[in-house]
Amino acid sequence: MTDETRGFVPVSLKDGRWMTAEGTEVAWYQVQTDLVPEADVNGALERVLSVYGVSDVVVDAFDQFRKELKQR
């Protein structure tokens, strides 16, 4: 990306690098995402599961879901 580039430019993560559709590499510090930190997601999930008093089967399912996500 050049210094003249302004506004939103879609990028994707390919092989550990942020790239534009044209194949230009973008420095990680120039990329803004809507990703939420893992700790915030886990905290929200725990609060929801505890407030609604779901069964152990559902809690176990979410635990397995977390494990599956971390294997990617």
Short mmCIF file of C-alpha atoms in Angstrom, two decimals:
data_model
loop_
_atom_site.label_atom_id
_atom_site.label_comp_id
_atom_site.label_asym_id
_atom_site.label_seq_id
_atom_site.Cartn_x
_atom_site.Cartn_y
_atom_site.Cartn_z
CA MET A 1 0.00 0.00 0.00
CA THR A 2 1.22 3.47 -0.74
CA ASP A 3 0.96 6.52 1.46
CA GLU A 4 -1.73 7.94 -0.87
CA THR A 5 -4.09 5.03 -0.14
CA ARG A 6 -6.92 6.22 2.08
CA GLY A 7 -10.09 4.58 3.27
CA PHE A 8 -11.07 0.97 3.41
CA VAL A 9 -9.09 -1.54 1.36
CA PRO A 10 -10.19 -5.18 1.80
CA VAL A 11 -7.39 -7.52 2.80
CA SER A 12 -7.17 -11.20 3.63
CA LEU A 13 -4.73 -13.28 5.63
CA LYS A 14 -2.72 -15.57 3.36
CA ASP A 15 0.21 -17.63 4.62
CA GLY A 16 0.53 -15.43 7.70
CA ARG A 17 0.63 -12.18 5.68
CA TRP A 18 -2.10 -9.59 5.06
CA MET A 19 -2.63 -9.19 1.32
CA THR A 20 -4.86 -7.04 -0.89
CA ALA A 21 -6.82 -8.66 -3.72
CA GLU A 22 -4.09 -7.46 -6.09
CA GLY A 23 -1.45 -9.32 -4.07
CA THR A 24 0.14 -6.33 -2.35
CA GLU A 25 1.37 -7.12 1.15
CA VAL A 26 0.03 -4.86 3.90
CA ALA A 27 1.88 -4.35 7.18
CA TRP A 28 0.04 -5.87 10.15
CA TYR A 29 -0.08 -2.51 11.94
CA GLN A 30 -2.08 -1.00 9.06
CA VAL A 31 -4.81 -3.65 9.26
CA GLN A 32 -7.97 -3.06 11.26
CA THR A 33 -10.29 -5.96 11.94
CA ASP A 34 -13.55 -6.52 13.74
CA LEU A 35 -12.07 -9.48 15.60
CA VAL A 36 -12.78 -9.67 19.31
CA PRO A 37 -10.03 -10.74 21.74
CA GLU A 38 -10.28 -14.39 22.83
CA ALA A 39 -10.57 -13.45 26.51
CA ASP A 40 -13.61 -11.25 25.77
CA VAL A 41 -15.33 -14.03 23.81
CA ASN A 42 -14.66 -16.63 26.50
CA GLY A 43 -15.85 -14.27 29.24
CA ALA A 44 -19.07 -13.51 27.41
CA LEU A 45 -19.67 -17.19 26.72
CA GLU A 46 -19.16 -18.11 30.39
CA ARG A 47 -21.54 -15.34 31.51
CA VAL A 48 -24.26 -16.43 29.08
CA LEU A 49 -23.94 -20.11 30.00
CA SER A 50 -24.08 -19.35 33.72
CA VAL A 51 -26.98 -16.89 33.52
CA TYR A 52 -29.20 -19.22 31.54
CA GLY A 53 -28.34 -22.30 33.60
CA VAL A 54 -27.84 -24.60 30.65
CA SER A 55 -27.29 -28.32 31.11
CA ASP A 56 -23.86 -29.91 31.42
CA VAL A 57 -24.31 -31.40 27.95
CA VAL A 58 -24.47 -27.92 26.41
CA VAL A 59 -21.49 -26.72 28.44
CA ASP A 60 -19.51 -29.77 27.30
CA ALA A 61 -20.49 -29.07 23.70
CA PHE A 62 -19.15 -25.52 23.95
CA ASP A 63 -15.93 -26.77 25.55
CA GLN A 64 -15.46 -29.15 22.63
CA PHE A 65 -16.23 -26.30 20.21
CA ARG A 66 -13.44 -24.21 21.78
CA LYS A 67 -11.01 -27.12 21.43
CA GLU A 68 -11.94 -27.56 17.77
CA LEU A 69 -11.35 -23.87 17.06
CA LYS A 70 -7.88 -23.95 18.60
CA GLN A 71 -6.83 -26.87 16.37
CA ARG A 72 -6.96 -24.75 13.20
#
